[in-house]
PDB file of C-alpha atoms in Angstrom:
ATOM      1  CA  MET I1296     -28.541 -12.417  15.435  1.00  0.00           C
ATOM      2  CA  THR I1297     -24.910 -12.564  14.378  1.00  0.00           C
ATOM      3  CA  ASP I1298     -21.813 -11.138  16.045  1.00  0.00           C
ATOM      4  CA  ILE I1299     -18.381 -10.279  14.710  1.00  0.00           C
ATOM      5  CA  ILE I1300     -15.877 -10.924  17.511  1.00  0.00           C
ATOM      6  CA  HIS I1301     -12.117 -10.426  17.790  1.00  0.00           C
ATOM      7  CA  ARG I1302      -9.440 -10.416  20.487  1.00  0.00           C
ATOM      8  CA  VAL I1303      -6.233  -8.387  20.284  1.00  0.00           C
ATOM      9  CA  GLY I1304      -3.476  -7.786  22.822  1.00  0.00           C
ATOM     10  CA  ILE I1305      -1.687  -4.457  23.019  1.00  0.00           C
ATOM     11  CA  LYS I1306       1.567  -3.985  24.937  1.00  0.00           C
ATOM     12  CA  ALA I1307       0.492  -0.839  26.764  1.00  0.00           C
ATOM     13  CA  PRO I1308      -1.363   0.233  29.917  1.00  0.00           C
ATOM     14  CA  LEU I1309      -5.155   0.121  29.983  1.00  0.00           C
ATOM     15  CA  SER I1310      -5.318   3.920  30.108  1.00  0.00           C
ATOM     16  CA  LYS I1311      -3.491   4.343  26.786  1.00  0.00           C
ATOM     17  CA  VAL I1312      -5.765   1.896  24.983  1.00  0.00           C
ATOM     18  CA  TYR I1313      -8.837   3.413  26.596  1.00  0.00           C
ATOM     19  CA  ALA I1314      -7.749   6.869  25.387  1.00  0.00           C
ATOM     20  CA  ALA I1315      -7.460   5.557  21.826  1.00  0.00           C
ATOM     21  CA  LEU I1316     -11.038   4.246  22.033  1.00  0.00           C
ATOM     22  CA  SER I1317     -12.742   6.994  24.018  1.00  0.00           C
ATOM     23  CA  THR I1318     -11.556  10.226  22.401  1.00  0.00           C
ATOM     24  CA  ILE I1319     -12.187  11.658  18.927  1.00  0.00           C
ATOM     25  CA  GLU I1320      -8.463  12.156  18.393  1.00  0.00           C
ATOM     26  CA  GLY I1321      -7.783   8.587  19.502  1.00  0.00           C
ATOM     27  CA  VAL I1322     -10.324   6.972  17.176  1.00  0.00           C
ATOM     28  CA  ALA I1323      -9.169   9.203  14.303  1.00  0.00           C
ATOM     29  CA  GLY I1324      -5.725   7.666  14.773  1.00  0.00           C
ATOM     30  CA  TRP I1325      -6.747   4.103  13.955  1.00  0.00           C
ATOM     31  CA  TRP I1326     -10.250   3.838  12.404  1.00  0.00           C
ATOM     32  CA  THR I1327     -10.848   6.821  10.158  1.00  0.00           C
ATOM     33  CA  ALA I1328      -9.063  10.147  10.087  1.00  0.00           C
ATOM     34  CA  ALA I1329     -12.481  11.716   9.379  1.00  0.00           C
ATOM     35  CA  THR I1330     -13.891  11.214  12.888  1.00  0.00           C
ATOM     36  CA  THR I1331     -15.884  14.074  14.380  1.00  0.00           C
ATOM     37  CA  GLY I1332     -18.539  14.683  17.039  1.00  0.00           C
ATOM     38  CA  VAL I1333     -18.617  14.279  20.798  1.00  0.00           C
ATOM     39  CA  SER I1334     -17.357  11.176  22.564  1.00  0.00           C
ATOM     40  CA  GLU I1335     -19.531  11.283  25.690  1.00  0.00           C
ATOM     41  CA  PRO I1336     -22.406   9.034  26.777  1.00  0.00           C
ATOM     42  CA  GLY I1337     -25.603   9.996  24.964  1.00  0.00           C
ATOM     43  CA  GLU I1338     -23.725  12.002  22.324  1.00  0.00           C
ATOM     44  CA  THR I1339     -22.971  11.043  18.726  1.00  0.00           C
ATOM     45  CA  ILE I1340     -19.742  10.408  16.861  1.00  0.00           C
ATOM     46  CA  ASP I1341     -19.636  10.686  13.043  1.00  0.00           C
ATOM     47  CA  PHE I1342     -17.322   8.704  10.822  1.00  0.00           C
ATOM     48  CA  GLU I1343     -16.549   9.118   7.134  1.00  0.00           C
ATOM     49  CA  PHE I1344     -14.554   6.718   4.987  1.00  0.00           C
ATOM     50  CA  MET I1345     -12.735   7.804   1.838  1.00  0.00           C
ATOM     51  CA  THR I1346     -10.546   6.166  -0.781  1.00  0.00           C
ATOM     52  CA  PRO I1347      -6.884   7.271  -0.855  1.00  0.00           C
ATOM     53  CA  GLY I1348      -7.947   9.344  -3.910  1.00  0.00           C
ATOM     54  CA  GLY I1349     -10.526  11.250  -1.861  1.00  0.00           C
ATOM     55  CA  GLU I1350     -13.693   9.477  -3.067  1.00  0.00           C
ATOM     56  CA  ARG I1351     -16.298   8.951  -0.362  1.00  0.00           C
ATOM     57  CA  ILE I1352     -16.916   5.239   0.345  1.00  0.00           C
ATOM     58  CA  GLY I1353     -19.401   5.635   3.164  1.00  0.00           C
ATOM     59  CA  ALA I1354     -20.296   7.224   6.454  1.00  0.00           C
ATOM     60  CA  MET I1355     -21.867   6.219   9.723  1.00  0.00           C
ATOM     61  CA  ALA I1356     -22.899   7.635  13.069  1.00  0.00           C
ATOM     62  CA  MET I1357     -22.630   5.983  16.476  1.00  0.00           C
ATOM     63  CA  ARG I1358     -24.406   7.019  19.644  1.00  0.00           C
ATOM     64  CA  VAL I1359     -22.219   6.514  22.702  1.00  0.00           C
ATOM     65  CA  VAL I1360     -24.116   4.078  24.945  1.00  0.00           C
ATOM     66  CA  ALA I1361     -21.518   3.680  27.692  1.00  0.00           C
ATOM     67  CA  MET I1362     -17.972   4.637  28.602  1.00  0.00           C
ATOM     68  CA  ASP I1363     -16.361   3.057  31.648  1.00  0.00           C
ATOM     69  CA  PRO I1364     -12.784   4.314  32.065  1.00  0.00           C
ATOM     70  CA  ASP I1365     -10.214   1.586  31.409  1.00  0.00           C
ATOM     71  CA  LYS I1366     -13.031  -0.975  31.095  1.00  0.00           C
ATOM     72  CA  GLN I1367     -15.236  -0.489  28.073  1.00  0.00           C
ATOM     73  CA  VAL I1368     -16.572   1.710  25.294  1.00  0.00           C
ATOM     74  CA  HIS I1369     -19.975   0.882  23.821  1.00  0.00           C
ATOM     75  CA  TRP I1370     -21.457   2.505  20.719  1.00  0.00           C
ATOM     76  CA  ARG I1371     -24.739   1.896  18.902  1.00  0.00           C
ATOM     77  CA  CYS I1372     -25.010   2.593  15.188  1.00  0.00           C
ATOM     78  CA  THR I1373     -27.701   5.158  14.365  1.00  0.00           C
ATOM     79  CA  ALA I1374     -26.842   5.904  10.716  1.00  0.00           C
ATOM     80  CA  GLY I1375     -24.847   4.211   7.990  1.00  0.00           C
ATOM     81  CA  PRO I1376     -25.192   1.036   5.948  1.00  0.00           C
ATOM     82  CA  ASP I1377     -28.632  -0.503   6.432  1.00  0.00           C
ATOM     83  CA  GLU I1378     -27.111  -3.688   7.889  1.00  0.00           C
ATOM     84  CA  TRP I1379     -25.333  -1.628  10.585  1.00  0.00           C
ATOM     85  CA  ILE I1380     -28.274   0.371  11.917  1.00  0.00           C
ATOM     86  CA  GLY I1381     -29.098  -0.732  15.449  1.00  0.00           C
ATOM     87  CA  THR I1382     -25.991  -2.908  15.815  1.00  0.00           C
ATOM     88  CA  ASP I1383     -23.665  -2.503  18.811  1.00  0.00           C
ATOM     89  CA  VAL I1384     -19.916  -1.967  18.752  1.00  0.00           C
ATOM     90  CA  VAL I1385     -18.305  -2.837  22.071  1.00  0.00           C
ATOM     91  CA  PHE I1386     -14.674  -2.730  23.182  1.00  0.00           C
ATOM     92  CA  ARG I1387     -14.026  -4.408  26.549  1.00  0.00           C
ATOM     93  CA  LEU I1388     -10.599  -4.061  28.146  1.00  0.00           C
ATOM     94  CA  VAL I1389      -8.736  -6.272  30.608  1.00  0.00           C
ATOM     95  CA  HIS I1390      -5.077  -6.341  31.615  1.00  0.00           C
ATOM     96  CA  GLU I1391      -3.238  -9.658  31.283  1.00  0.00           C
ATOM     97  CA  ASP I1392       0.468 -10.610  30.999  1.00  0.00           C
ATOM     98  CA  ASP I1393       1.762  -7.089  30.187  1.00  0.00           C
ATOM     99  CA  TYR I1394      -0.961  -6.702  27.565  1.00  0.00           C
ATOM    100  CA  THR I1395      -4.156  -4.750  27.468  1.00  0.00           C
ATOM    101  CA  ILE I1396      -6.530  -7.243  25.934  1.00  0.00           C
ATOM    102  CA  VAL I1397      -9.261  -5.765  23.745  1.00  0.00           C
ATOM    103  CA  ARG I1398     -12.292  -8.013  23.476  1.00  0.00           C
ATOM    104  CA  PHE I1399     -14.122  -6.594  20.515  1.00  0.00           C
ATOM    105  CA  GLY I1400     -17.673  -7.259  19.406  1.00  0.00           C
ATOM    106  CA  HIS I1401     -19.756  -5.829  16.582  1.00  0.00           C
ATOM    107  CA  ARG I1402     -22.976  -7.411  17.773  1.00  0.00           C
ATOM    108  CA  ASN I1403     -26.587  -7.931  16.815  1.00  0.00           C
ATOM    109  CA  TRP I1404     -26.414  -8.048  13.024  1.00  0.00           C
ATOM    110  CA  ARG I1405     -29.843  -9.189  11.831  1.00  0.00           C
ATOM    111  CA  GLU I1406     -28.169 -11.908   9.745  1.00  0.00           C
ATOM    112  CA  ALA I1407     -24.778 -12.992   8.466  1.00  0.00           C
ATOM    113  CA  VAL I1408     -24.458 -11.728   4.888  1.00  0.00           C
ATOM    114  CA  GLU I1409     -21.474 -11.323   2.570  1.00  0.00           C
ATOM    115  CA  PHE I1410     -21.019  -7.756   3.833  1.00  0.00           C
ATOM    116  CA  THR I1411     -20.688  -9.170   7.383  1.00  0.00           C
ATOM    117  CA  GLU I1412     -17.790 -11.322   6.168  1.00  0.00           C
ATOM    118  CA  HIS I1413     -16.135  -8.237   4.669  1.00  0.00           C
ATOM    119  CA  CYS I1414     -16.663  -6.221   7.848  1.00  0.00           C
ATOM    120  CA  SER I1415     -15.253  -9.004  10.039  1.00  0.00           C
ATOM    121  CA  MET I1416     -12.016  -9.024   8.040  1.00  0.00           C
ATOM    122  CA  LYS I1417     -11.917  -5.241   7.943  1.00  0.00           C
ATOM    123  CA  TRP I1418     -12.421  -4.902  11.727  1.00  0.00           C
ATOM    124  CA  ALA I1419      -9.403  -7.190  12.192  1.00  0.00           C
ATOM    125  CA  ILE I1420      -7.383  -4.815  10.003  1.00  0.00           C
ATOM    126  CA  PHE I1421      -8.505  -1.813  12.051  1.00  0.00           C
ATOM    127  CA  LEU I1422      -7.772  -3.570  15.360  1.00  0.00           C
ATOM    128  CA  LEU I1423      -4.238  -4.163  14.065  1.00  0.00           C
ATOM    129  CA  SER I1424      -4.148  -0.444  13.282  1.00  0.00           C
ATOM    130  CA  LEU I1425      -5.272   0.301  16.873  1.00  0.00           C
ATOM    131  CA  LYS I1426      -2.514  -1.961  18.223  1.00  0.00           C
ATOM    132  CA  GLN I1427       0.053  -0.241  16.009  1.00  0.00           C
ATOM    133  CA  LEU I1428      -1.162   3.232  17.019  1.00  0.00           C
ATOM    134  CA  VAL I1429      -0.878   2.543  20.727  1.00  0.00           C
ATOM    135  CA  GLU I1430       2.396   0.598  20.539  1.00  0.00           C
ATOM    136  CA  THR I1431       4.239   2.792  18.028  1.00  0.00           C
ATOM    137  CA  GLY I1432       2.397   6.113  17.939  1.00  0.00           C
ATOM    138  CA  GLU I1433       1.204   5.637  14.357  1.00  0.00           C
ATOM    139  CA  GLY I1434      -1.877   3.743  13.185  1.00  0.00           C
ATOM    140  CA  ARG I1435      -3.303   3.193   9.710  1.00  0.00           C
ATOM    141  CA  PRO I1436      -6.732   4.828   9.780  1.00  0.00           C
ATOM    142  CA  SER I1437      -8.811   5.304   6.620  1.00  0.00           C
ATOM    143  CA  PRO I1438      -7.909   6.463   3.983  1.00  0.00           C
ATOM    144  CA  ASN I1439      -4.525   4.798   4.603  1.00  0.00           C
ATOM    145  CA  ASP I1440      -5.995   1.503   5.773  1.00  0.00           C
ATOM    146  CA  ILE I1441      -4.965  -1.842   4.284  1.00  0.00           C
ATOM    147  CA  LYS I1442      -7.361  -2.750   1.476  1.00  0.00           C
ATOM    148  CA  ILE I1443      -8.555  -6.328   1.646  1.00  0.00           C
ATOM    149  CA  ASP I1444     -10.884  -6.886  -1.303  1.00  0.00           C
ATOM    150  CA  ASN I1445     -12.761  -5.252  -4.202  1.00  0.00           C
ATOM    151  CA  TRP I1446     -15.106  -3.483  -1.784  1.00  0.00           C
ATOM    152  CA  ASN I1447     -12.487  -1.731   0.354  1.00  0.00           C
TER     153      ASN I1447
ATOM    154  CA  MET R 381     -23.669 -22.595  16.941  1.00  0.00           C
ATOM    155  CA  THR R 382     -21.223 -19.809  16.136  1.00  0.00           C
ATOM    156  CA  ASP R 383     -19.332 -19.078  12.930  1.00  0.00           C
ATOM    157  CA  ILE R 384     -16.184 -17.101  12.245  1.00  0.00           C
ATOM    158  CA  ILE R 385     -16.557 -15.538   8.785  1.00  0.00           C
ATOM    159  CA  HIS R 386     -14.249 -13.415   6.643  1.00  0.00           C
ATOM    160  CA  ARG R 387     -14.030 -12.172   3.059  1.00  0.00           C
ATOM    161  CA  VAL R 388     -10.763 -11.416   1.293  1.00  0.00           C
ATOM    162  CA  GLY R 389     -10.038 -10.520  -2.328  1.00  0.00           C
ATOM    163  CA  ILE R 390      -6.883 -11.705  -4.043  1.00  0.00           C
ATOM    164  CA  LYS R 391      -5.650 -10.234  -7.343  1.00  0.00           C
ATOM    165  CA  ALA R 392      -5.008 -13.562  -9.044  1.00  0.00           C
ATOM    166  CA  PRO R 393      -6.838 -16.216 -11.061  1.00  0.00           C
ATOM    167  CA  LEU R 394      -9.080 -18.723  -9.268  1.00  0.00           C
ATOM    168  CA  SER R 395      -6.669 -21.548 -10.090  1.00  0.00           C
ATOM    169  CA  LYS R 396      -3.759 -19.929  -8.221  1.00  0.00           C
ATOM    170  CA  VAL R 397      -5.828 -19.353  -5.092  1.00  0.00           C
ATOM    171  CA  TYR R 398      -7.305 -22.835  -5.301  1.00  0.00           C
ATOM    172  CA  ALA R 399      -3.778 -24.309  -5.518  1.00  0.00           C
ATOM    173  CA  ALA R 400      -2.781 -22.444  -2.345  1.00  0.00           C
ATOM    174  CA  LEU R 401      -5.778 -23.958  -0.532  1.00  0.00           C
ATOM    175  CA  SER R 402      -5.834 -27.467  -1.971  1.00  0.00           C
ATOM    176  CA  THR R 403      -2.208 -28.628  -1.848  1.00  0.00           C
ATOM    177  CA  ILE R 404       0.067 -29.345   1.122  1.00  0.00           C
ATOM    178  CA  GLU R 405       2.744 -27.074  -0.305  1.00  0.00           C
ATOM    179  CA  GLY R 406       0.187 -24.321  -0.832  1.00  0.00           C
ATOM    180  CA  VAL R 407      -1.208 -24.408   2.700  1.00  0.00           C
ATOM    181  CA  ALA R 408       2.335 -24.616   4.124  1.00  0.00           C
ATOM    182  CA  GLY R 409       2.997 -21.302   2.402  1.00  0.00           C
ATOM    183  CA  TRP R 410       0.425 -19.293   4.322  1.00  0.00           C
ATOM    184  CA  TRP R 411      -0.997 -21.152   7.384  1.00  0.00           C
ATOM    185  CA  THR R 412       1.752 -23.209   8.965  1.00  0.00           C
ATOM    186  CA  ALA R 413       5.033 -24.359   7.488  1.00  0.00           C
ATOM    187  CA  ALA R 414       4.524 -27.617   9.412  1.00  0.00           C
ATOM    188  CA  THR R 415       1.709 -28.923   7.188  1.00  0.00           C
ATOM    189  CA  THR R 416       1.805 -32.630   6.275  1.00  0.00           C
ATOM    190  CA  GLY R 417      -0.558 -35.383   5.162  1.00  0.00           C
ATOM    191  CA  VAL R 418      -2.676 -35.929   2.082  1.00  0.00           C
ATOM    192  CA  SER R 419      -4.915 -33.240   0.619  1.00  0.00           C
ATOM    193  CA  GLU R 420      -7.561 -35.434  -1.029  1.00  0.00           C
ATOM    194  CA  PRO R 421     -11.203 -36.003  -0.108  1.00  0.00           C
ATOM    195  CA  GLY R 422     -11.483 -38.475   2.773  1.00  0.00           C
ATOM    196  CA  GLU R 423      -7.810 -38.078   3.706  1.00  0.00           C
ATOM    197  CA  THR R 424      -6.318 -36.143   6.608  1.00  0.00           C
ATOM    198  CA  ILE R 425      -4.026 -33.136   6.778  1.00  0.00           C
ATOM    199  CA  ASP R 426      -1.947 -32.469   9.912  1.00  0.00           C
ATOM    200  CA  PHE R 427      -0.922 -29.045  11.111  1.00  0.00           C
ATOM    201  CA  GLU R 428       1.578 -28.063  13.802  1.00  0.00           C
ATOM    202  CA  PHE R 429       2.101 -24.569  15.171  1.00  0.00           C
ATOM    203  CA  MET R 430       5.367 -23.454  16.766  1.00  0.00           C
ATOM    204  CA  THR R 431       6.735 -20.276  18.303  1.00  0.00           C
ATOM    205  CA  PRO R 432       9.569 -18.575  16.371  1.00  0.00           C
ATOM    206  CA  GLY R 433      11.828 -20.126  19.063  1.00  0.00           C
ATOM    207  CA  GLY R 434      10.685 -23.640  18.144  1.00  0.00           C
ATOM    208  CA  GLU R 435       8.317 -24.288  21.061  1.00  0.00           C
ATOM    209  CA  ARG R 436       5.187 -26.219  20.111  1.00  0.00           C
ATOM    210  CA  ILE R 437       2.011 -24.160  20.575  1.00  0.00           C
ATOM    211  CA  GLY R 438      -0.477 -26.694  19.277  1.00  0.00           C
ATOM    212  CA  ALA R 439      -1.485 -29.110  16.569  1.00  0.00           C
ATOM    213  CA  MET R 440      -4.614 -30.128  14.752  1.00  0.00           C
ATOM    214  CA  ALA R 441      -5.855 -32.509  12.098  1.00  0.00           C
ATOM    215  CA  MET R 442      -8.446 -31.866   9.411  1.00  0.00           C
ATOM    216  CA  ARG R 443     -10.266 -34.438   7.347  1.00  0.00           C
ATOM    217  CA  VAL R 444     -10.842 -33.247   3.783  1.00  0.00           C
ATOM    218  CA  VAL R 445     -14.622 -33.271   3.296  1.00  0.00           C
ATOM    219  CA  ALA R 446     -14.759 -31.796  -0.206  1.00  0.00           C
ATOM    220  CA  MET R 447     -12.557 -30.284  -2.879  1.00  0.00           C
ATOM    221  CA  ASP R 448     -14.192 -28.689  -5.917  1.00  0.00           C
ATOM    222  CA  PRO R 449     -11.533 -27.257  -8.256  1.00  0.00           C
ATOM    223  CA  ASP R 450     -11.624 -23.450  -8.376  1.00  0.00           C
ATOM    224  CA  LYS R 451     -14.776 -23.477  -6.216  1.00  0.00           C
ATOM    225  CA  GLN R 452     -14.228 -24.690  -2.685  1.00  0.00           C
ATOM    226  CA  VAL R 453     -12.158 -26.571  -0.123  1.00  0.00           C
ATOM    227  CA  HIS R 454     -13.911 -27.973   2.929  1.00  0.00           C
ATOM    228  CA  TRP R 455     -12.172 -29.483   5.949  1.00  0.00           C
ATOM    229  CA  ARG R 456     -13.552 -30.874   9.198  1.00  0.00           C
ATOM    230  CA  CYS R 457     -11.454 -30.796  12.344  1.00  0.00           C
ATOM    231  CA  THR R 458     -10.837 -34.271  13.812  1.00  0.00           C
ATOM    232  CA  ALA R 459      -8.106 -33.454  16.345  1.00  0.00           C
ATOM    233  CA  GLY R 460      -6.808 -30.339  18.071  1.00  0.00           C
ATOM    234  CA  PRO R 461      -8.165 -27.895  20.636  1.00  0.00           C
ATOM    235  CA  ASP R 462     -11.364 -29.231  22.186  1.00  0.00           C
ATOM    236  CA  GLU R 463     -13.360 -26.249  20.877  1.00  0.00           C
ATOM    237  CA  TRP R 464     -12.263 -27.065  17.305  1.00  0.00           C
ATOM    238  CA  ILE R 465     -13.212 -30.746  17.166  1.00  0.00           C
ATOM    239  CA  GLY R 466     -16.127 -31.254  14.778  1.00  0.00           C
ATOM    240  CA  THR R 467     -16.013 -27.680  13.418  1.00  0.00           C
ATOM    241  CA  ASP R 468     -15.875 -27.023   9.678  1.00  0.00           C
ATOM    242  CA  VAL R 469     -13.371 -24.864   7.814  1.00  0.00           C
ATOM    243  CA  VAL R 470     -14.650 -23.849   4.398  1.00  0.00           C
ATOM    244  CA  PHE R 471     -13.077 -21.707   1.683  1.00  0.00           C
ATOM    245  CA  ARG R 472     -15.472 -20.774  -1.145  1.00  0.00           C
ATOM    246  CA  LEU R 473     -14.072 -19.044  -4.227  1.00  0.00           C
ATOM    247  CA  VAL R 474     -15.700 -16.734  -6.751  1.00  0.00           C
ATOM    248  CA  HIS R 475     -14.179 -14.420  -9.357  1.00  0.00           C
ATOM    249  CA  GLU R 476     -15.223 -10.759  -9.271  1.00  0.00           C
ATOM    250  CA  ASP R 477     -13.654  -7.518 -10.604  1.00  0.00           C
ATOM    251  CA  ASP R 478     -10.152  -8.979 -11.270  1.00  0.00           C
ATOM    252  CA  TYR R 479     -10.162 -10.537  -7.808  1.00  0.00           C
ATOM    253  CA  THR R 480     -10.595 -14.073  -6.604  1.00  0.00           C
ATOM    254  CA  ILE R 481     -12.878 -13.594  -3.635  1.00  0.00           C
ATOM    255  CA  VAL R 482     -12.356 -16.033  -0.767  1.00  0.00           C
ATOM    256  CA  ARG R 483     -15.450 -16.408   1.390  1.00  0.00           C
ATOM    257  CA  PHE R 484     -14.096 -18.051   4.489  1.00  0.00           C
ATOM    258  CA  GLY R 485     -16.017 -19.747   7.282  1.00  0.00           C
ATOM    259  CA  HIS R 486     -14.851 -21.568  10.392  1.00  0.00           C
ATOM    260  CA  ARG R 487     -18.295 -22.874  11.247  1.00  0.00           C
ATOM    261  CA  ASN R 488     -20.218 -24.724  13.894  1.00  0.00           C
ATOM    262  CA  TRP R 489     -18.377 -23.761  17.067  1.00  0.00           C
ATOM    263  CA  ARG R 490     -20.496 -25.007  19.974  1.00  0.00           C
ATOM    264  CA  GLU R 491     -20.394 -21.533  21.512  1.00  0.00           C
ATOM    265  CA  ALA R 492     -18.610 -18.205  21.204  1.00  0.00           C
ATOM    266  CA  VAL R 493     -15.859 -18.161  23.834  1.00  0.00           C
ATOM    267  CA  GLU R 494     -12.801 -15.934  24.299  1.00  0.00           C
ATOM    268  CA  PHE R 495     -10.744 -18.425  22.262  1.00  0.00           C
ATOM    269  CA  THR R 496     -13.210 -17.931  19.369  1.00  0.00           C
ATOM    270  CA  GLU R 497     -12.456 -14.194  19.457  1.00  0.00           C
ATOM    271  CA  HIS R 498      -8.725 -14.963  19.300  1.00  0.00           C
ATOM    272  CA  CYS R 499      -9.197 -17.413  16.426  1.00  0.00           C
ATOM    273  CA  SER R 500     -11.330 -14.945  14.466  1.00  0.00           C
ATOM    274  CA  MET R 501      -8.566 -12.331  14.609  1.00  0.00           C
ATOM    275  CA  LYS R 502      -5.908 -14.927  13.867  1.00  0.00           C
ATOM    276  CA  TRP R 503      -7.775 -16.296  10.813  1.00  0.00           C
ATOM    277  CA  ALA R 504      -7.847 -12.730   9.440  1.00  0.00           C
ATOM    278  CA  ILE R 505      -4.065 -12.603   9.846  1.00  0.00           C
ATOM    279  CA  PHE R 506      -3.653 -15.916   8.024  1.00  0.00           C
ATOM    280  CA  LEU R 507      -6.016 -14.854   5.214  1.00  0.00           C
ATOM    281  CA  LEU R 508      -3.809 -11.782   4.736  1.00  0.00           C
ATOM    282  CA  SER R 509      -0.872 -14.193   4.592  1.00  0.00           C
ATOM    283  CA  LEU R 510      -2.723 -16.220   1.917  1.00  0.00           C
ATOM    284  CA  LYS R 511      -3.347 -13.028  -0.083  1.00  0.00           C
ATOM    285  CA  GLN R 512       0.307 -12.056   0.221  1.00  0.00           C
ATOM    286  CA  LEU R 513       1.490 -15.545  -0.785  1.00  0.00           C
ATOM    287  CA  VAL R 514      -0.601 -15.637  -3.950  1.00  0.00           C
ATOM    288  CA  GLU R 515       0.014 -12.012  -4.946  1.00  0.00           C
ATOM    289  CA  THR R 516       3.736 -11.793  -4.139  1.00  0.00           C
ATOM    290  CA  GLY R 517       4.989 -15.393  -3.877  1.00  0.00           C
ATOM    291  CA  GLU R 518       5.716 -15.113  -0.150  1.00  0.00           C
ATOM    292  CA  GLY R 519       3.277 -15.603   2.723  1.00  0.00           C
ATOM    293  CA  ARG R 520       3.779 -15.451   6.476  1.00  0.00           C
ATOM    294  CA  PRO R 521       2.907 -18.947   7.734  1.00  0.00           C
ATOM    295  CA  SER R 522       3.589 -20.016  11.310  1.00  0.00           C
ATOM    296  CA  PRO R 523       6.136 -19.693  12.895  1.00  0.00           C
ATOM    297  CA  ASN R 524       6.619 -16.364  11.090  1.00  0.00           C
ATOM    298  CA  ASP R 525       3.009 -15.256  11.487  1.00  0.00           C
ATOM    299  CA  ILE R 526       2.046 -11.893  12.940  1.00  0.00           C
ATOM    300  CA  LYS R 527       1.432 -12.261  16.689  1.00  0.00           C
ATOM    301  CA  ILE R 528      -1.731 -10.583  17.842  1.00  0.00           C
ATOM    302  CA  ASP R 529      -1.998 -11.145  21.606  1.00  0.00           C
ATOM    303  CA  ASN R 530      -0.569 -12.952  24.642  1.00  0.00           C
ATOM    304  CA  TRP R 531      -1.854 -16.300  23.326  1.00  0.00           C
ATOM    305  CA  ASN R 532      -0.241 -16.213  19.885  1.00  0.00           C
TER     306      ASN R 532
END
């Protein structure tokens, strides 16, 4: 099993970061503008990714496994790229030195493939977008995300 | 063992990206301005990291394990943070769709700790700096790197 892991610090209270991770409107502000569904344990959230020109790049669905206010959000992928199915996306929050620290993991990939490398870099870009959203009020969700390679 | 892996695509010929990875001047343009030593197989490169205010954050040394023009650069850490000693930093290059693709690995961490999460995010920032350096002529090496959390 392989995990993508990142750590980012956001100058904001836990509750503001948690809101950006635990609500549809919040996630739409930093990951993809096309976020729909119900963000409650046991329910499913749907995500679509487009090019700036409106072409569909991909889509995925996450079942909400757990939501602990100001502590963590845990999703499990139920639809999307084959490599993602069954993987876990977990955001754990702690407060430290005026920062809310997000300890991010996209865990339980069956193996590390080139697409994993791409996704690791891309998650870093989206965590920067999350930081920017919470600190400034404006993130860079898809389709306005920073493009990092020939895949996206 | 744990690996940090990333993939980034740079709109430039292989030779330009290889130069940014295989020369002291190149690396000083995207990782840390305080890069010294000899970038040749068997030799050692030294890196220092400072805050924008001039305070020393840390330092490390890498022995050059291999350099294959336009293909790869491979370093092994011989001094620095305890978790880094003995780990491998590898940049593999391939050309694809007008991009030079950098397949990056910081490999063979003894275990995944919170510092690994920080370093994974920070490597993504520095790979963006590498992309920016090669594509625009100006990177964001330390001490002008983007700060991501309360550690750096």
